[in-house]
PDB file of C-alpha atoms in Angstrom:
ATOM      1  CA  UNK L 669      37.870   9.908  -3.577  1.00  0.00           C
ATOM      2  CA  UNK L 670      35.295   7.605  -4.139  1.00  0.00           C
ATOM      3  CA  UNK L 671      32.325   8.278  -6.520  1.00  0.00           C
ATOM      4  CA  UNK L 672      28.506   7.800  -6.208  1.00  0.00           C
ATOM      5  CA  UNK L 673      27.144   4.467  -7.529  1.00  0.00           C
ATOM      6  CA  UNK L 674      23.283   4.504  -8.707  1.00  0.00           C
ATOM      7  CA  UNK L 675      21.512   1.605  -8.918  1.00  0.00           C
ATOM      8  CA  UNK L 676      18.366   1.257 -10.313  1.00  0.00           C
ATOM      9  CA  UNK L 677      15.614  -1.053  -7.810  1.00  0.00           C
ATOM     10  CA  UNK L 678      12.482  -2.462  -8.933  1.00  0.00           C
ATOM     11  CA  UNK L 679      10.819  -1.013  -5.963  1.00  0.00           C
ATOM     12  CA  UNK L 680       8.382   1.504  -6.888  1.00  0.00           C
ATOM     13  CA  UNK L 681       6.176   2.443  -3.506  1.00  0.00           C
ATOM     14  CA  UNK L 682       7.200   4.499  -1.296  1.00  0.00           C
ATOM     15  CA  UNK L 683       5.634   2.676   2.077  1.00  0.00           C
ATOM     16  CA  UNK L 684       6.823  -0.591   1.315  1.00  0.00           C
ATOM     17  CA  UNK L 685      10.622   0.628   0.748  1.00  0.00           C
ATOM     18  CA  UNK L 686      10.278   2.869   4.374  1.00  0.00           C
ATOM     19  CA  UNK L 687       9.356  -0.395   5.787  1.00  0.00           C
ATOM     20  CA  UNK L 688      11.908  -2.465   4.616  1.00  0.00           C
ATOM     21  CA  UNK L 689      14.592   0.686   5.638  1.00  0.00           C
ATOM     22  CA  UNK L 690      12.934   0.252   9.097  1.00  0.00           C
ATOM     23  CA  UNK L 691      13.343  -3.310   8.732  1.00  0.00           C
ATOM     24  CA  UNK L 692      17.343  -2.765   8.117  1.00  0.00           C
ATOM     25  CA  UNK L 693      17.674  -0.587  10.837  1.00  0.00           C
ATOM     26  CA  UNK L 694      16.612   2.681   9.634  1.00  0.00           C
ATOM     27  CA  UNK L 695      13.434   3.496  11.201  1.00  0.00           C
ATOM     28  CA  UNK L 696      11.506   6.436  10.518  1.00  0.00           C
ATOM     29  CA  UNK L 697      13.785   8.498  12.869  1.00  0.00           C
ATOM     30  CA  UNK L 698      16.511   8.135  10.756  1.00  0.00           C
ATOM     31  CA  UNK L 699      15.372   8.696   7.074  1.00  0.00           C
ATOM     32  CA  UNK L 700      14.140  11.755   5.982  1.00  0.00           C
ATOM     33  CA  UNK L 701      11.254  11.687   2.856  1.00  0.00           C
ATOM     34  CA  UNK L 702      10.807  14.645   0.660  1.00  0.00           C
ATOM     35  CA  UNK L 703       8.188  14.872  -2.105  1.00  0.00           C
ATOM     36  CA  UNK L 704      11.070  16.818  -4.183  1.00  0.00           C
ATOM     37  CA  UNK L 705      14.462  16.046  -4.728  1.00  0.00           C
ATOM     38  CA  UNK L 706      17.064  17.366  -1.745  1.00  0.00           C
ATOM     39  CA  UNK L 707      21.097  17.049  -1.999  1.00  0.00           C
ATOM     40  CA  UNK L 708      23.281  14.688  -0.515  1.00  0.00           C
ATOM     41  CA  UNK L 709      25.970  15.460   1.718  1.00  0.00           C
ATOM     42  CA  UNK L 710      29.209  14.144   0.696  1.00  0.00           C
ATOM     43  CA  UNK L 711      32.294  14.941   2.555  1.00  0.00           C
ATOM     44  CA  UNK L 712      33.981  13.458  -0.497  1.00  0.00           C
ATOM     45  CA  UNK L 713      33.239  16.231  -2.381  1.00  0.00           C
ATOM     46  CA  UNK L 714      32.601  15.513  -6.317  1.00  0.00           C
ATOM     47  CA  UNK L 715      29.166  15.991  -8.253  1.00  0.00           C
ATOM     48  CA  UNK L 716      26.252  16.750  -6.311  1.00  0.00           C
ATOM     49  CA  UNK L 717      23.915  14.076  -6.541  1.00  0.00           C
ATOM     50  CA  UNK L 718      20.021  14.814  -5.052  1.00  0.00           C
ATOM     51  CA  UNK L 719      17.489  11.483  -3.789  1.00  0.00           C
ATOM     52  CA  UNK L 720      13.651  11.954  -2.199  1.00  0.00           C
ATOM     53  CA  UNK L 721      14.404   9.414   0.933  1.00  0.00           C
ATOM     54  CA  UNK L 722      17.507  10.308   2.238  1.00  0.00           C
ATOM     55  CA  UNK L 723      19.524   8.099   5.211  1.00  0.00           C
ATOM     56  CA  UNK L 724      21.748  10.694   6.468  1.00  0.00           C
ATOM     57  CA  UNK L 725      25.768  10.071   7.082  1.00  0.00           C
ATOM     58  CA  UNK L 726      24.982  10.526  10.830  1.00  0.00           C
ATOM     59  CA  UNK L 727      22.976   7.194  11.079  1.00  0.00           C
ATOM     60  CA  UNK L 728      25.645   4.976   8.747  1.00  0.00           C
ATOM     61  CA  UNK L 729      28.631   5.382  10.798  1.00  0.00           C
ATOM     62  CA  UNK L 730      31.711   7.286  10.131  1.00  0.00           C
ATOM     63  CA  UNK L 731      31.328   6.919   6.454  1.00  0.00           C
ATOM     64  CA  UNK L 732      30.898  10.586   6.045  1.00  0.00           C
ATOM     65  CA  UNK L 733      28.066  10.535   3.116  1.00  0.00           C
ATOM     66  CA  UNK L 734      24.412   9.809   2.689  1.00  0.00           C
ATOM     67  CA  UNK L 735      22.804   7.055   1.059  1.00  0.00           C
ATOM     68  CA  UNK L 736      20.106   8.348  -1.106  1.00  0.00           C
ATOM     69  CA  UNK L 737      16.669   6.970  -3.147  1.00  0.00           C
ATOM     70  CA  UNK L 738      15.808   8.862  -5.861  1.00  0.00           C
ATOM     71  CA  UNK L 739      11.996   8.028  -7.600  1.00  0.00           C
ATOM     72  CA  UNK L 740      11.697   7.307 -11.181  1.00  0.00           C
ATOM     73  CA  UNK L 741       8.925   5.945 -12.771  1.00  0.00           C
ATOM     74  CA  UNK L 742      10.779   2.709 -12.997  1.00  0.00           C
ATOM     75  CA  UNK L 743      11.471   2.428  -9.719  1.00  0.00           C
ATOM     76  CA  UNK L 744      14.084   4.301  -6.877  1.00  0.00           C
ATOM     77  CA  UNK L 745      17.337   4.198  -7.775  1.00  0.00           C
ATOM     78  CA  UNK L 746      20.042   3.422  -5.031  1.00  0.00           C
ATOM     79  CA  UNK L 747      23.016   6.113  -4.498  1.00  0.00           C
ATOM     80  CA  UNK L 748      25.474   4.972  -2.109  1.00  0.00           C
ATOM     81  CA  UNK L 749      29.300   6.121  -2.267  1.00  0.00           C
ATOM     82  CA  UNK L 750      31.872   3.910  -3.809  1.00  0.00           C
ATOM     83  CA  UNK L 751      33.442   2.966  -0.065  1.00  0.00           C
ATOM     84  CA  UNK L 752      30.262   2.063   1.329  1.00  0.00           C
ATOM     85  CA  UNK L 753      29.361  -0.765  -0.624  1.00  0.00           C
ATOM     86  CA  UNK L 754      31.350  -2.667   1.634  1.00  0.00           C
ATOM     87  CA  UNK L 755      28.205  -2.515   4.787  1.00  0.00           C
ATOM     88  CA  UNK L 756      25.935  -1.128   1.755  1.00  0.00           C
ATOM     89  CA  UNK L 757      26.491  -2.999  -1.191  1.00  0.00           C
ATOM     90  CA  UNK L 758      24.758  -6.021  -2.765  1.00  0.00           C
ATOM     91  CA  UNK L 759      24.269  -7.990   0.476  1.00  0.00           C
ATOM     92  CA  UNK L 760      22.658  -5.317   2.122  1.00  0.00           C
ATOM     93  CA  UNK L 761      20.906  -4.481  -0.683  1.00  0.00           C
ATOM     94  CA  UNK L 762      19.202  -8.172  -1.184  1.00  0.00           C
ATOM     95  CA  UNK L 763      17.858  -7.953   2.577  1.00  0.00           C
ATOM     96  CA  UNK L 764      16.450  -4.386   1.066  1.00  0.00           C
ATOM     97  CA  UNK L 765      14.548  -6.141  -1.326  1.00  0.00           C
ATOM     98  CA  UNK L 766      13.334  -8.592   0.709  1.00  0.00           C
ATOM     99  CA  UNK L 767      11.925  -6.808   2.767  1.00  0.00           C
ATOM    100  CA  UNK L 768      10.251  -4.363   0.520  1.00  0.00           C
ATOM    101  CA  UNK L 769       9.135  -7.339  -1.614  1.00  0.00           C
ATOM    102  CA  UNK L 770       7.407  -8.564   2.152  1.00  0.00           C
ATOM    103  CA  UNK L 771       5.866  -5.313   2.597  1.00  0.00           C
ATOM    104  CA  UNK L 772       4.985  -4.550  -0.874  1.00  0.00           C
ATOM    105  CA  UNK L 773       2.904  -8.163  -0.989  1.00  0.00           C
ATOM    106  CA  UNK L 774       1.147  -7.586   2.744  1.00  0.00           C
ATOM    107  CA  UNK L 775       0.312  -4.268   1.098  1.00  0.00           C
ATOM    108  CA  UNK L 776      -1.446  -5.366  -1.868  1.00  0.00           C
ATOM    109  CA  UNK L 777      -3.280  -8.425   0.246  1.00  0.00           C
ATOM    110  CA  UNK L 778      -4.852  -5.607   2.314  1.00  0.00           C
ATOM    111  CA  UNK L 779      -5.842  -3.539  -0.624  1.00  0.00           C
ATOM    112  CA  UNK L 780      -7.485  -6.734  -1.924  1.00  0.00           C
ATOM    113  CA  UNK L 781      -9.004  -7.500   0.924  1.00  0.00           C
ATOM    114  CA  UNK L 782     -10.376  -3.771   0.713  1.00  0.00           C
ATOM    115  CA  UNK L 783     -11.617  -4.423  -2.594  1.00  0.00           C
ATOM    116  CA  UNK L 784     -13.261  -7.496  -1.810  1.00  0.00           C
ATOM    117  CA  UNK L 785     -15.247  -5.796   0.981  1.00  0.00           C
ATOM    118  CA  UNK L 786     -16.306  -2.732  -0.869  1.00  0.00           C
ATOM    119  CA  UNK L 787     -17.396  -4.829  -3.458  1.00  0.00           C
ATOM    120  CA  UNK L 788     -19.786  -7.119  -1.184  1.00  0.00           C
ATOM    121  CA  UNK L 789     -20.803  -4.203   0.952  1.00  0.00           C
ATOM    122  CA  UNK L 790     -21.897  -2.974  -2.649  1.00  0.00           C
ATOM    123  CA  UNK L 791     -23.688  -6.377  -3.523  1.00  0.00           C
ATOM    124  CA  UNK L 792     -25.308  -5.663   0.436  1.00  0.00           C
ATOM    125  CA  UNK L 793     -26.642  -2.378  -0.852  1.00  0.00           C
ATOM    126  CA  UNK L 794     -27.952  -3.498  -4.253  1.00  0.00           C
ATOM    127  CA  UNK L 795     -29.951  -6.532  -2.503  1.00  0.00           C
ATOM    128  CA  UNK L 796     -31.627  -4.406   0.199  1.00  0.00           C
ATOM    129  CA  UNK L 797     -32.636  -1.933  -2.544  1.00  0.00           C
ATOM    130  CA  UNK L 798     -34.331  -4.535  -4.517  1.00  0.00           C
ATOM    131  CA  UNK L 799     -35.533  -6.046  -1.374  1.00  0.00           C
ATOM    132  CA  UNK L 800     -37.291  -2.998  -0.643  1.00  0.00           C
ATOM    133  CA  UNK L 801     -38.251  -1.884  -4.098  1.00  0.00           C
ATOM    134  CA  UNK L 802     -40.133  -5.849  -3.705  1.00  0.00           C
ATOM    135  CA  UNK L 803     -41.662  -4.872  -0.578  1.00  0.00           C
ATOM    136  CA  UNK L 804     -42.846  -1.342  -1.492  1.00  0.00           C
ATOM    137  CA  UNK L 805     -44.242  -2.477  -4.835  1.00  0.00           C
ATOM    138  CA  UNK L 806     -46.144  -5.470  -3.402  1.00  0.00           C
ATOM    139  CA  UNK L 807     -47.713  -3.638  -0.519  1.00  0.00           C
ATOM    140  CA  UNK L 808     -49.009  -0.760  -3.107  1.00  0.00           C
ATOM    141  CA  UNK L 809     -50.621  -3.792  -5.048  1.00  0.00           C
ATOM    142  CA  UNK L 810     -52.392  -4.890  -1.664  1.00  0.00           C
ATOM    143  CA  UNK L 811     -50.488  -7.896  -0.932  1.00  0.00           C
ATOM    144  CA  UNK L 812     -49.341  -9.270   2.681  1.00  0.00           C
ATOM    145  CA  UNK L 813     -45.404  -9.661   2.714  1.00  0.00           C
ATOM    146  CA  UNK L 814     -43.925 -12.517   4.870  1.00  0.00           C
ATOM    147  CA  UNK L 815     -40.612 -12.467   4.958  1.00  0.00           C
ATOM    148  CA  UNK L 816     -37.880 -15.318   6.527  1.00  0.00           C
ATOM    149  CA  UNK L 817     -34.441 -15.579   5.874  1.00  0.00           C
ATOM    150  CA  UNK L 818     -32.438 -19.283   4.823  1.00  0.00           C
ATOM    151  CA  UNK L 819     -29.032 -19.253   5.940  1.00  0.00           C
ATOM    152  CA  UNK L 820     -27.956 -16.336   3.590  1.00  0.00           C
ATOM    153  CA  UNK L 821     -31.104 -16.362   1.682  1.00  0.00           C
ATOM    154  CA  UNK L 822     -34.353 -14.121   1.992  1.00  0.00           C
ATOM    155  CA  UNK L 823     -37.769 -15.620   1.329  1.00  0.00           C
ATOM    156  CA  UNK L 824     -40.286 -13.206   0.145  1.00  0.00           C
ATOM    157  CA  UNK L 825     -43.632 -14.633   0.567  1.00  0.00           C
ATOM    158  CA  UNK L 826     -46.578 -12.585  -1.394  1.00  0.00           C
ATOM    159  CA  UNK L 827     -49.840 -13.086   0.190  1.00  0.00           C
ATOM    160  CA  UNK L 828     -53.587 -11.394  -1.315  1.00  0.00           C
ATOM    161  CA  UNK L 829     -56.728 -12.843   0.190  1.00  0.00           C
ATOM    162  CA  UNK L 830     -59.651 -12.577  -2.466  1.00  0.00           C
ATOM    163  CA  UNK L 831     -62.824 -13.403  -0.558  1.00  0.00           C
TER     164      UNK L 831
END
């Protein structure tokens, strides 16, 4: 009988380590996700250990037990039976992080990216609204706007005719 071996991972987010499972041949067919804790099945018998993403035995081979991720707040932590570390252990493992390290960096360039656009589109608003809080104010005071735009400049021109 061969126990389970937990190993703690740095990875922390949840997309990124589906991903790199995808990426390693276990696509989102083959791993089930639950938000709490379900067992693992291990024909070995032994204690009963419990992980949120779950790779079933069916999709490993004949190995006859699941390989499991359990969340922390540190990171998931890696449960794989003793015998498997053989086509599961630290080889496998490094490709793992790889590709969750891949993911985990495309990720946070698009949620940058995001950032950087609400924050312009934000900048957008704030111009037109003192753009028009210009416009408004000038016209009340019986001025003439012209108005002509410089690359990504405006030009307010304020014309009053006093004859």
């Amino acid at each position: 009988m061969s126990a389970y071996i937990t190993l703690a991972t740095p990875m922390t987010d949840r997309d990124s380590l589906l991903a790199a499972l995808s990426d390693v041949g276990f696509g989102h067919d083959k791993v089930e996700v639950h938000a709490a804790p379900v067992p693992l099945v291990d024909y070995g018998g032994g204690v009963q250990m419990h992980a949120n993403i779950v790779v079933r035995s069916q999709h490993i081979g004949s190995y006859g037990s699941d390989i499991g991720f359990l969340a922390s707040p540190t990171g998931y932590r890696v449960m794989v039976r003793g015998y498997l570390q053989g086509a599961y252990g630290e080889a496998w493992l490094r490709r793992l992080h790889a590709g969750y390290q891949h993911h985990w960096a495309t990720k946070q360039a698009h949620l940058a990216e995001a950032e950087r656009q609400r924050v312009e589109d934000e900048r957008q608003r704030l111009v037109e609204a003192q753009r028009s809080a210009v416009l408004e104010r000038a016209k009340k005071m019986g001025y003439q706007v012209k108005e002509s735009r410089e690359g990504s400049s405006i030009r307010i021109m304020l014309v009053k005719r006093s004859y």
